Coordinates of C-alpha atoms and ligand atoms in Angstrom, one line a residue:
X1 CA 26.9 -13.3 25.0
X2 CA 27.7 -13.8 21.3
X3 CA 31.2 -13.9 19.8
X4 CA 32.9 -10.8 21.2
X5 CA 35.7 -11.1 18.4
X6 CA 36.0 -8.2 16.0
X7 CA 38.0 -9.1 12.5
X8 CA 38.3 -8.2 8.8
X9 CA 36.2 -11.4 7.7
X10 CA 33.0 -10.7 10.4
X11 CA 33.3 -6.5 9.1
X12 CA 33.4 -8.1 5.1
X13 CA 30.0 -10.5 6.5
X14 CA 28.4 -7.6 8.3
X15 CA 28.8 -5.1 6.0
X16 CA 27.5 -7.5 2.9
X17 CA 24.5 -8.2 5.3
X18 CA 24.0 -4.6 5.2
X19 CA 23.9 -4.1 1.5
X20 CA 21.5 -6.6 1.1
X21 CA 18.9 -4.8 2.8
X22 CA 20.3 -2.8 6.1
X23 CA 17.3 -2.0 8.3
X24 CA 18.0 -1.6 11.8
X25 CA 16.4 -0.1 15.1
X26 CA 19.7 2.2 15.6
X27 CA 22.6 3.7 14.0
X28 CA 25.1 4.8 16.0
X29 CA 27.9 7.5 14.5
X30 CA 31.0 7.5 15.2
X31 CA 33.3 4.6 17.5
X32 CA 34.6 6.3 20.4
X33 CA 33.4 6.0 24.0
X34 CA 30.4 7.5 23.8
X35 CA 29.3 5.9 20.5
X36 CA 29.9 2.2 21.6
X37 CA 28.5 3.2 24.5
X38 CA 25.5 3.9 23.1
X39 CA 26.2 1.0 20.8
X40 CA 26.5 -2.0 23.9
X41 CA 23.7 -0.1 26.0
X42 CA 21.0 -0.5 22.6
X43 CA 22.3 -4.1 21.8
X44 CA 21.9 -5.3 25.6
X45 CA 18.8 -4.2 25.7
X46 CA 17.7 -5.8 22.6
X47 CA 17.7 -3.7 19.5
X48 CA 19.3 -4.1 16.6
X49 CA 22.6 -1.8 16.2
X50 CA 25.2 -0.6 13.7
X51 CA 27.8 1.4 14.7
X52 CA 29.8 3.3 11.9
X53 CA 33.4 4.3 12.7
X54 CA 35.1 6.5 9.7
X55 CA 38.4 5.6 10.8
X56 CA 38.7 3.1 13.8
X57 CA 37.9 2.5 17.4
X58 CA 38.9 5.2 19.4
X59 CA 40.5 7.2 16.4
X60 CA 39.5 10.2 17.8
X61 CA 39.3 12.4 21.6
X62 CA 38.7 9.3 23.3
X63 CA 42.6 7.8 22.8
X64 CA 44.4 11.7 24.1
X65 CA 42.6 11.7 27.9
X66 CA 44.9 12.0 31.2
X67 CA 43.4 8.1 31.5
X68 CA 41.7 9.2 34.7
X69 CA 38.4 7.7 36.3
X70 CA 37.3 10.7 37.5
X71 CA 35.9 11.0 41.1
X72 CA 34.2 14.3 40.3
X73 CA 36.1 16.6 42.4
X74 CA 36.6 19.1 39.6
X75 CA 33.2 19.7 39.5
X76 CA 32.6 20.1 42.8
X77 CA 34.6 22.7 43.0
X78 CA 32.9 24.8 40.2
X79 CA 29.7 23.8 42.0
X80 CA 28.2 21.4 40.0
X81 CA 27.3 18.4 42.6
X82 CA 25.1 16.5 40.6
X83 CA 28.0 16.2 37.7
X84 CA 30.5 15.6 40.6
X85 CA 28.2 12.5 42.0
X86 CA 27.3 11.2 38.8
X87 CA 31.0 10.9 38.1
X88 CA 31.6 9.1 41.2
X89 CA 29.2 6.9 41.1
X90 CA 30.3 6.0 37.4
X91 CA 33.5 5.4 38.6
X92 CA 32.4 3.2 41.2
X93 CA 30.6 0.9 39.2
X94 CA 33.7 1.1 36.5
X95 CA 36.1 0.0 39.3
X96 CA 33.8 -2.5 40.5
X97 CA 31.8 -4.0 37.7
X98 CA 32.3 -3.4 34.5
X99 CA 36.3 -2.8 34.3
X100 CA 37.7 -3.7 37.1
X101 CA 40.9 -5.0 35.0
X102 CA 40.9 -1.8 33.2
X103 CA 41.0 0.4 36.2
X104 CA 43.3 0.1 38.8
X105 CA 43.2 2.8 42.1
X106 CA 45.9 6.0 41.9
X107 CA 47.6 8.2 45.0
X108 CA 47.9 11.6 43.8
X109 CA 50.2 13.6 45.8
X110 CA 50.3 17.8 46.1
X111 CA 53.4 18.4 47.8
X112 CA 53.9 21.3 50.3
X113 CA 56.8 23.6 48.9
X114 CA 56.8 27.4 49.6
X115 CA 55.3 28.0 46.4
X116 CA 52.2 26.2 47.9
X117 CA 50.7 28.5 50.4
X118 CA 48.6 27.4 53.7
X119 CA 45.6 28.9 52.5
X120 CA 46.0 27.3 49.3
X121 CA 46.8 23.5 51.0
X122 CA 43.8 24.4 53.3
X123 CA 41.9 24.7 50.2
X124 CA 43.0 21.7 48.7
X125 CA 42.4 19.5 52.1
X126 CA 38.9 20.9 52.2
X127 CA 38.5 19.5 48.2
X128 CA 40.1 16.2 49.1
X129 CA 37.8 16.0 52.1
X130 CA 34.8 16.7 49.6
X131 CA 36.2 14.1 47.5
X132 CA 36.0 11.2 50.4
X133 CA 32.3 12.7 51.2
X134 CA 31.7 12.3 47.5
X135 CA 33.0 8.5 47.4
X136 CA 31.2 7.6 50.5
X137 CA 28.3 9.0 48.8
X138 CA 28.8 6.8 45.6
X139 CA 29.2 4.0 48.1
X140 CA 33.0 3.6 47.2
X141 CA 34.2 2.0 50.4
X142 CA 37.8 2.8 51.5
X143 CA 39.2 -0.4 50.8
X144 CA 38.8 0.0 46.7
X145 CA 39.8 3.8 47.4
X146 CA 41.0 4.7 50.5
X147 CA 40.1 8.0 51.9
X148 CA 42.5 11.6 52.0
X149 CA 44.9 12.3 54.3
X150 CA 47.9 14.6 55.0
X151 CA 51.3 12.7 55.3
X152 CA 54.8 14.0 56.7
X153 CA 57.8 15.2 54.2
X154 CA 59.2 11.5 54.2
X155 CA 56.4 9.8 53.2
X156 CA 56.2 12.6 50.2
X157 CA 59.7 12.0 49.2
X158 CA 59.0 8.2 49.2
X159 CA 56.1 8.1 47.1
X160 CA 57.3 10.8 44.7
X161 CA 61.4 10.8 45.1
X162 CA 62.2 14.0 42.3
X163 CA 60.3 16.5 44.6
X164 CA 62.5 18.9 46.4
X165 CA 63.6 18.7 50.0
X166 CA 64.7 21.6 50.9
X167 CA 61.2 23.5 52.9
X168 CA 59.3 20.4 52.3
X169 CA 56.3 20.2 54.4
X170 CA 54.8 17.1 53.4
X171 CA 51.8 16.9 51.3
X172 CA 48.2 16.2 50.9
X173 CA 47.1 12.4 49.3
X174 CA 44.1 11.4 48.0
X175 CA 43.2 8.6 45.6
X176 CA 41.3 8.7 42.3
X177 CA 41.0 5.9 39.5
X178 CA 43.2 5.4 36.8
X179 CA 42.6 3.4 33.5
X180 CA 45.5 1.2 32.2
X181 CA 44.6 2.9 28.6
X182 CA 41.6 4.9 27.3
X183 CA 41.7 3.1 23.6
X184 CA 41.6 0.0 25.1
X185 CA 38.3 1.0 27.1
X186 CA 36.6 1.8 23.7
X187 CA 37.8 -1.8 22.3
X188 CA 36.4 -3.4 25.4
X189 CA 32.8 -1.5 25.1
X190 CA 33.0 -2.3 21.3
X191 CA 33.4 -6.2 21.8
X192 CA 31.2 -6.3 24.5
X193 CA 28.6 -4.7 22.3
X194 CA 29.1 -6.7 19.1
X195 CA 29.0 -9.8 21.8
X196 CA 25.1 -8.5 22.3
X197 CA 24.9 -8.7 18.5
X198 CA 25.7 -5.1 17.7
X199 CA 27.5 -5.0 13.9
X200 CA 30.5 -2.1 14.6
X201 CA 32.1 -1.1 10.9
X202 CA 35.4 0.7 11.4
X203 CA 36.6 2.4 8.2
X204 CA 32.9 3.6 7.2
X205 CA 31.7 6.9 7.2
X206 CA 28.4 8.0 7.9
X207 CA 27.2 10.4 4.9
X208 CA 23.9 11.7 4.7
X209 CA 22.9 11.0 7.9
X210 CA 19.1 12.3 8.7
X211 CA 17.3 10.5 11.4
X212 CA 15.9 7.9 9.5
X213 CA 19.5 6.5 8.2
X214 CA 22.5 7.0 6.4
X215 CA 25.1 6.4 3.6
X216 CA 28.1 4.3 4.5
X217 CA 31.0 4.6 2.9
X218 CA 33.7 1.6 2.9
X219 CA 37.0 3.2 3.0
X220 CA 38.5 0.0 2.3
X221 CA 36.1 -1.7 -0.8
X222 CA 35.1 1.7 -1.9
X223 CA 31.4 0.7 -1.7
X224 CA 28.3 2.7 -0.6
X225 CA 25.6 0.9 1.4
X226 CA 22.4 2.9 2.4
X227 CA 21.3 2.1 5.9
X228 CA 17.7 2.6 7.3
X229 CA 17.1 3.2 10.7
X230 CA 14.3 3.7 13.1
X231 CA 16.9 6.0 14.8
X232 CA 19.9 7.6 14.5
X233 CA 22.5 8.7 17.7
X234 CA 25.4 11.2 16.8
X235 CA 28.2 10.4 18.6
X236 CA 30.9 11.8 16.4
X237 CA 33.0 14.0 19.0
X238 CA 34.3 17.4 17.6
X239 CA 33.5 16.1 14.5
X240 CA 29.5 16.2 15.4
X241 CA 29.0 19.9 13.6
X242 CA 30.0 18.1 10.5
X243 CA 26.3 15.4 10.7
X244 CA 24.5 17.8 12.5
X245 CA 25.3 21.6 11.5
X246 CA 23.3 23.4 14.1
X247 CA 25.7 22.2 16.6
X248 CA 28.4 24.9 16.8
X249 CA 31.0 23.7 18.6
X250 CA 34.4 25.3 19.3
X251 CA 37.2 22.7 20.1
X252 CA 39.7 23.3 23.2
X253 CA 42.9 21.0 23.1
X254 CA 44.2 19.3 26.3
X255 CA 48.2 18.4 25.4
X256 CA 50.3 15.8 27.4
X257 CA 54.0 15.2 27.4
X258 CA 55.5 11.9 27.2
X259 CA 58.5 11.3 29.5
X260 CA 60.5 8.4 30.2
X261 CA 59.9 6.8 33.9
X262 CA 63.8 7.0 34.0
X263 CA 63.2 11.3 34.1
X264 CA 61.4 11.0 37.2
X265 CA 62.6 8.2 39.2
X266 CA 60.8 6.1 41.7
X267 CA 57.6 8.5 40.7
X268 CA 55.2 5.9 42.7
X269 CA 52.0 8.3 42.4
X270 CA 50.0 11.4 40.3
X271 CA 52.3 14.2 41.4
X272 CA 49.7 16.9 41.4
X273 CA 50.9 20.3 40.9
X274 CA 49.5 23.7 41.6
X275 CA 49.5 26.2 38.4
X276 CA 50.8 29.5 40.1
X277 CA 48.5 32.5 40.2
X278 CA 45.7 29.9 39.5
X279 CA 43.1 28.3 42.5
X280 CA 42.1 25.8 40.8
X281 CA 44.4 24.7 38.3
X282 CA 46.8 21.8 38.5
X283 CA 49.4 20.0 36.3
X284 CA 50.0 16.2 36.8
X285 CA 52.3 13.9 36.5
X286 CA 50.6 10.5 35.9
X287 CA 52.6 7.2 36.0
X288 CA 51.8 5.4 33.3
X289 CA 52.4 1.7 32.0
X290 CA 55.2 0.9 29.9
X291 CA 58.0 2.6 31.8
X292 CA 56.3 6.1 30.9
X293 CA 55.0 9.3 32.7
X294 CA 52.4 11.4 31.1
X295 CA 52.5 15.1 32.1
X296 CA 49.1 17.2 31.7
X297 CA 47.4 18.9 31.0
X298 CA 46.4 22.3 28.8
X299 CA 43.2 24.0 27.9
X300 CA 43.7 26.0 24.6
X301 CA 41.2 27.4 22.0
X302 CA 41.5 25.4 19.0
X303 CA 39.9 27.6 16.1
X304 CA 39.6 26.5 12.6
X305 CA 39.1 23.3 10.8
X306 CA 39.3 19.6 13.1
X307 CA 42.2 18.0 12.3
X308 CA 42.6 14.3 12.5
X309 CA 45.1 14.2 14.8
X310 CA 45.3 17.5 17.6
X311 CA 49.2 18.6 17.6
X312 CA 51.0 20.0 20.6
X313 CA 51.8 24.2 20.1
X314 CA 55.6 24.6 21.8
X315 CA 54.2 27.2 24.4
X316 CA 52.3 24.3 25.4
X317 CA 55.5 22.2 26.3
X318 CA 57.2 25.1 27.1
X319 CA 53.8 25.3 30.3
X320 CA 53.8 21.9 31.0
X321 CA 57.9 21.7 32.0
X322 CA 57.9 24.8 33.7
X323 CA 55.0 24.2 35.9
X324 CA 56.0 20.6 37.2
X325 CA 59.3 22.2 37.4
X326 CA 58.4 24.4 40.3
X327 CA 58.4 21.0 42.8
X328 CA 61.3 19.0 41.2
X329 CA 64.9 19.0 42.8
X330 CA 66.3 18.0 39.2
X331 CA 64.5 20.2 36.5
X332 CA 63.3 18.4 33.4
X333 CA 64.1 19.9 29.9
X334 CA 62.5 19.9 26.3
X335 CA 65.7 17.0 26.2
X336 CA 63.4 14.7 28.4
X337 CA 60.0 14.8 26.4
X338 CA 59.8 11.7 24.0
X339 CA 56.6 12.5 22.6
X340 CA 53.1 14.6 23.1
X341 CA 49.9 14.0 22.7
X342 CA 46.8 16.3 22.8
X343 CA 43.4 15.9 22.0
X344 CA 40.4 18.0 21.6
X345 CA 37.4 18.8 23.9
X346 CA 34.2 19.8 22.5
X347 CA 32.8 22.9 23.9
X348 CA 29.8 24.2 22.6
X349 CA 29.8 27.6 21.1
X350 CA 27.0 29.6 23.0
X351 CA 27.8 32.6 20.4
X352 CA 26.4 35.8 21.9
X353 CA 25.9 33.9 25.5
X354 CA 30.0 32.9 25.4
X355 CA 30.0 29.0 25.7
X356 CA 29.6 26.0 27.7
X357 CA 31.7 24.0 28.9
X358 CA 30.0 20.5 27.7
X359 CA 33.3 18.1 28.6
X360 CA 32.1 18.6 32.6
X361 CA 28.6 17.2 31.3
X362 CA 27.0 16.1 28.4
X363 CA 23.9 16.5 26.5
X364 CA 21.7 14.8 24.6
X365 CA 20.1 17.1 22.1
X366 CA 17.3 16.4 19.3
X367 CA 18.9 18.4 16.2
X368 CA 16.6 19.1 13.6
X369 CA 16.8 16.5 11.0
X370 CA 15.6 14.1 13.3
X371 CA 19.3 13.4 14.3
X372 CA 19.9 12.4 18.2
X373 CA 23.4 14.6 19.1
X374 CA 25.3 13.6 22.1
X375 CA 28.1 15.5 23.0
X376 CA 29.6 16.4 25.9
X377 CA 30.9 14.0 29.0
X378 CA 33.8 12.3 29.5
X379 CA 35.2 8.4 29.5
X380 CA 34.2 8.0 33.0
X381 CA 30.8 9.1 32.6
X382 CA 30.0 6.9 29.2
X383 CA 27.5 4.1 30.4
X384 CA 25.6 7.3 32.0
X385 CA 25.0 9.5 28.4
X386 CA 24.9 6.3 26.8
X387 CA 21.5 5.2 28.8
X388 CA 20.2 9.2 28.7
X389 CA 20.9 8.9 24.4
X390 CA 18.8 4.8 24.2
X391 CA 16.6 6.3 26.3
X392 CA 15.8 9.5 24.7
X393 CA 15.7 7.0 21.4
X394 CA 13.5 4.8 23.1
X395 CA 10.9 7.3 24.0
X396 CA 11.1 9.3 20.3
X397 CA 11.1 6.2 18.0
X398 CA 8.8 4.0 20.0
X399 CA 11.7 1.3 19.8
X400 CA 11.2 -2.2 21.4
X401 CA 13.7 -2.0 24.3
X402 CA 13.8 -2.7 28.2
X403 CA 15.4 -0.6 31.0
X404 CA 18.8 0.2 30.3
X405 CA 21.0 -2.9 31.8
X406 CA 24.9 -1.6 31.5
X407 CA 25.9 -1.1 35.4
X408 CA 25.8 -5.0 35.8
X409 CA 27.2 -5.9 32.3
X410 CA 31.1 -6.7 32.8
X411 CA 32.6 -5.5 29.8
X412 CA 34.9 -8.5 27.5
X413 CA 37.8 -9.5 30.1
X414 CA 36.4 -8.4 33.3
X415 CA 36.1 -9.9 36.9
X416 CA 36.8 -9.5 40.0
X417 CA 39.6 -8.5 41.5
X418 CA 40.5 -11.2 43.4
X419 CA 39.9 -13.5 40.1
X420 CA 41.7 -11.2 38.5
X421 CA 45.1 -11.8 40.6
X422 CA 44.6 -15.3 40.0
X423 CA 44.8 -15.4 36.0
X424 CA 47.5 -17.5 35.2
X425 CA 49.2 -14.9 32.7
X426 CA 51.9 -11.9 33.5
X427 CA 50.3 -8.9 35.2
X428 CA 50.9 -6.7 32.7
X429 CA 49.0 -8.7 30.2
X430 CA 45.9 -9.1 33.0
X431 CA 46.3 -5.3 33.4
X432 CA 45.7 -4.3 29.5
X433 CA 43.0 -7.8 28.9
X434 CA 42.0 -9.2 32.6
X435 CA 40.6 -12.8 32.2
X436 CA 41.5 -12.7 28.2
X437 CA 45.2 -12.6 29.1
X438 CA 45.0 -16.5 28.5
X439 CA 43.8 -16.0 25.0
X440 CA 46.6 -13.8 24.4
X441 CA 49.4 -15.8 25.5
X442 CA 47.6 -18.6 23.2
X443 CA 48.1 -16.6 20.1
X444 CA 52.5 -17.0 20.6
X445 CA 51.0 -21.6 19.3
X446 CA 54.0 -22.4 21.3
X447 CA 56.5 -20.1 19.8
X448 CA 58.3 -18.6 23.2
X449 CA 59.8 -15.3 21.1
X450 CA 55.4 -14.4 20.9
X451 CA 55.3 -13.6 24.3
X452 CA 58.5 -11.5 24.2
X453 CA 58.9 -7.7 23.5
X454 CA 59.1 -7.1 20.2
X455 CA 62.3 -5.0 20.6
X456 CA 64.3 -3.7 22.8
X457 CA 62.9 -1.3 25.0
X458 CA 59.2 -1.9 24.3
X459 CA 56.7 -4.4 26.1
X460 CA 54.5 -4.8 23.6
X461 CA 54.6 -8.5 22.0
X462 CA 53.7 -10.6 18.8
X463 CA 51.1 -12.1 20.5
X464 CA 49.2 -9.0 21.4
X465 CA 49.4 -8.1 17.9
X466 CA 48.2 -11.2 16.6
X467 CA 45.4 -10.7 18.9
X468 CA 44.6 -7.9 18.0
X469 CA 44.2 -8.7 14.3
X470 CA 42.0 -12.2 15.0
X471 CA 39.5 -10.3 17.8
X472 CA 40.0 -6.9 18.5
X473 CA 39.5 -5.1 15.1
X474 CA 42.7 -4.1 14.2
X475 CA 42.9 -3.6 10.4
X476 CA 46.1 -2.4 9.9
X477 CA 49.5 -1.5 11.5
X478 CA 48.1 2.3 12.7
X479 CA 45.0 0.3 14.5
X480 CA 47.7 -1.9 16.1
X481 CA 49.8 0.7 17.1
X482 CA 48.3 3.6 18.1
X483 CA 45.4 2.3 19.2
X484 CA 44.8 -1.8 20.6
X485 CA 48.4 -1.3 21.8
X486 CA 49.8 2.1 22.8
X487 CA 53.5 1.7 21.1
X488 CA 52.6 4.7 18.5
X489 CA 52.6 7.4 21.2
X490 CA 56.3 7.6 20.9
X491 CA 57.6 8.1 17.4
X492 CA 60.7 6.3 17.8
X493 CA 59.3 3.0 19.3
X494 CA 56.3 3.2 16.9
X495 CA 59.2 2.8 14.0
X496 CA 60.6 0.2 16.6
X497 CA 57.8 -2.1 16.7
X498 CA 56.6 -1.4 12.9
X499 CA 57.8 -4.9 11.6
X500 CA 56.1 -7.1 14.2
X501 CA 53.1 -4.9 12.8
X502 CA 53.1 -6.0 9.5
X503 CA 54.5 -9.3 10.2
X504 CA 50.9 -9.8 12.6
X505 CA 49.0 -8.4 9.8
X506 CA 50.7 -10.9 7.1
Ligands
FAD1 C1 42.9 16.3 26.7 C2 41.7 15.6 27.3 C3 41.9 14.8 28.5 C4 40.8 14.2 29.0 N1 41.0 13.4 30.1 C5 39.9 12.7 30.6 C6 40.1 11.8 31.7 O1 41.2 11.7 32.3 N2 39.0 11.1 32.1 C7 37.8 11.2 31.5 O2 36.9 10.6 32.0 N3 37.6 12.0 30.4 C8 38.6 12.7 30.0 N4 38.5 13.5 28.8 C9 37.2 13.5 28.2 C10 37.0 12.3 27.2 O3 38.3 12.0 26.6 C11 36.1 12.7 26.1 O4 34.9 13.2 26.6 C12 35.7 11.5 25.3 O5 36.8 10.7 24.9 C13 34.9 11.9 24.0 O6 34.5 10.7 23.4 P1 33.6 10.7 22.1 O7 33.3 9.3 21.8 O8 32.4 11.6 22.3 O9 34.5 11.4 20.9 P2 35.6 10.8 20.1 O10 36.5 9.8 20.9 O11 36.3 11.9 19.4 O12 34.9 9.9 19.0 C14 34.2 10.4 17.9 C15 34.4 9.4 16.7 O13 33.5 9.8 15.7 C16 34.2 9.4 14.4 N5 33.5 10.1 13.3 C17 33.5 11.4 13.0 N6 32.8 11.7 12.0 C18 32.3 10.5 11.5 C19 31.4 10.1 10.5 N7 31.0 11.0 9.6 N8 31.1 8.8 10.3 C20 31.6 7.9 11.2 N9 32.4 8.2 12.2 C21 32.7 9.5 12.4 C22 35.6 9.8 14.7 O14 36.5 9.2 13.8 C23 35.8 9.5 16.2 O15 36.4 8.2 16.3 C24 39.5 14.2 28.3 C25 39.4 15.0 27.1 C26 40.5 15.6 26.6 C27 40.4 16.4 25.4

């Protein structure tokens, strides 16, 4: 592999490359997980790439998901097993291969109050028990996730402390994967693909796009440089009606809640809660890094223009608390929620036909300016539409490319597991970079206050920052924040760690 670095002076070299003649086998749209997917899986197999991101690596949907590596249950239980075993097999080889220091194994836990009724916990063992037949099927063996099982009111009230005793009659376990953060997924795909040669141009928006090329606009120099390309993959998220009109799609938004770990204490797994009145509808309560909990999730109609960033409605909050209220002994209040987050989920609008629901798959569909569109899918599905979209470029364009080669590419900072637990570097660092943790700690050149917090009550430090600027893309202080690290999800620590920021950037 090439140089996996990403920086302002290798964009400035790339782009002036570009405008001096930019011919290319693809053009990618868009910089989120499915558009460097599409970007590493062309590049590996040997075609020459450009990926235009308007804004910046996972500026859009793919930074707002639960962070879930999706064993497919869900769609088992709406009946779509090939969906449900694609998943799990994705997540297999996620866990395994390509991410392993990304991912990391997660208990979720329904617990058995009176609000949960037998039938309902019958119904809930018999999806877990799909689940396990679903992971055996993947060939996921029990030691990466172990299988389902029931466990007694003690072991509930270990592994999740806040749920009520009183009637308590135990609850059902089964494990799932979880990603240490979504953006930093879409940085990891991005690096590994520029490290296969592909050129990936945050702050350049793809205008006139037909399926022969585009316009790019520099959002930083102001410049316009014309692109050609033998083909051309949309992979711009909600935003994909924008390039490729007959798409109509009609936006759903998914909100989260931000809560201190302190809110929830000893919260040692995904508290899974039933919605009442609902069969298949749960809300969750996801541990997350940082001394955080992330509480999920809604499904709304979002009408009207795409905004940048999805905001949270109140009746959203107002859902959220009182369902994961109905198991906890100490009720949470609005008081408790730092932040939200919510993102958008593009559903296609099937007009007279109603619509589909493309977030459970994804589709890769010719549009008629000669535009590939692929929309649809999820983060733990994104090597999978990534190969169906090269492919389907492949055959259209005649390009000059092999079999796709992804599920045995580790992406930037992978290995094994047991490699993994060796690197010489603080766990939380080896969690959020895997083997690159080194590098990172390299970036504090001896100065010990690098590799501390940058204040009080955050993790983040100046050397992750400074990394961040020198290989990982980041332009400015929003990329840093809300996106290489994951400090901007709460206002208040966003304005904490703002000076380390700018002092990286400087
Ligand atoms: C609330 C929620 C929770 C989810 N949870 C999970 C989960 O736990 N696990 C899971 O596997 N999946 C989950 N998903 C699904 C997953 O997040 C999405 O399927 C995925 O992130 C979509 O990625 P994308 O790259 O297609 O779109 P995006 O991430 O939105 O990327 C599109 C990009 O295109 C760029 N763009 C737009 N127009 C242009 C232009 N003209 N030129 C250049 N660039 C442009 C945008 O700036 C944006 O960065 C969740 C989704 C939602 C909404």
């Amino acid at each position: 592999m090439r140089d996996t670095s990403l920086n302002a002076p290798r964009r400035e070299r790339e782009l002036s490359e570009l405008a001096d003649g930019g011919r290319v086998d693809l053009l990618v749209v868009g910089g989120g997980i499915t558009g460097t997917g599409v970007a590493l899986d062309a590049a590996s197999r040997g075609l020459s790439v450009v990926l235009a991101e308007k804004h910046d690596l996972a500026f859009g949907t793919s930074r707002w998901s639960s962070k879930l590596v999706h064993g497919g249950l869900r769609y088992l239980a709406s009946g779509d097993v090939g969906v449900a075993h694609e998943s799990a097999v994705e997540r297999g080889v996620l866990m395994r291969t390509t991410a392993p220091h990304l991912t990391r194994p997660l208990p979720q836990l329904v617990p058995l109050l009176p609000g949960t009724s037998a039938w309902r916990a019958a119904l809930v063992r018999a999806g877990f028990l799909a689940g396990d037949a679903l992971r055996l099927a993947a060939r996921t063996g029990s030691t990466a996730l172990p299988g389902s099982r029931r466990i007694g009111a003690a072991e509930t009230l270990r592994m999740a402390p806040p749920v009520r005793h009183e009637r308590l009659r135990g609850g059902l376990l089964a494990w799932d994967g979880q990603l240490t953060d979504d953006a930093r997924l879409v940085t990891a795909v991005a690096r590994t693909a520029a490290g296969h040669g592909a050129r990936v141009l945050t702050r350049c928006a793809a205008e006139e796009v037909t399926g022969l090329g585009a316009v790019l606009r520099d959002r930083l120099g102001g410049q316009t440089v014309p692109v050609q390309a033998r083909a051309v993959v949309n992979a711009a998220g909600v935003w994909a009606d924008e390039i490729s009109p007959e798409l109509t799609l009609r936006p759903s938004r998914g909100t989260h809640l931000v809560v201190a770990a302190e809110s929830l204490p000893g919260l040692a797994a995904g508290l899974t809660v039933p919605v009442p009145g609902t069969t298949n509808r749960f809300v969750f309560a996801l541990p997350a890094d940082d001394g955080r909990v992330h509480i999920g999730l809604t499904d709304e109609e979002a009408p009207g223009p795409v905004p940048d960033v999805p905001e949270a409605a109140a009746h959203e909050v107002d859902f959220l608390l009182e369902t994961i209220n109905t198991v906890l002994t100490e009720p949470l209040s609005s008081a408790d929620v730092l932040d939200t987050y919510s993102g958008l989920r593009p559903l296609l609008d099937g007009g007279a036909g109603g619509s589909a629901d493309l977030s459970r798959s994804h589709a890769v569909l010719p549009g008629s300016g000669g535009v590939l569109n692929v929309v649809g899918g999820k983060l733990t599905t994104y090597r999978r539409m990534a190969a169906d979209a090269v492919d389907a470029a492949v055959r259209r364009s005649g390009l000059p490319a092999g079999p796709c080669r992804t599920e045995r590419l580790p992406l930037v900072g992978a290995d094994s597991r047991a490699r993994l637990s060796r690197v010489p570097a603080p766990r939380r660092l080896v969690g959020r970079y895997g083997t690159e943790a080194t590098a990172v700690l390299e970036q504090a050149a001896g100065d010990p206050a690098a590799t501390e917090p940058v204040a009080e009550g955050l993790s983040v430090t100046s050397a992750e920052l400074r990394f961040a600027v020198r290989h990982e893309g980041a332009l400015d202080v929003d990329d840093l924040l809300d996106r290489r690290t994951r400090v901007g999800v709460v206002t208040r620590d966003r304005a904490a760690a703002l000076p380390a920021a700018r002092e990286a950037l400087g």
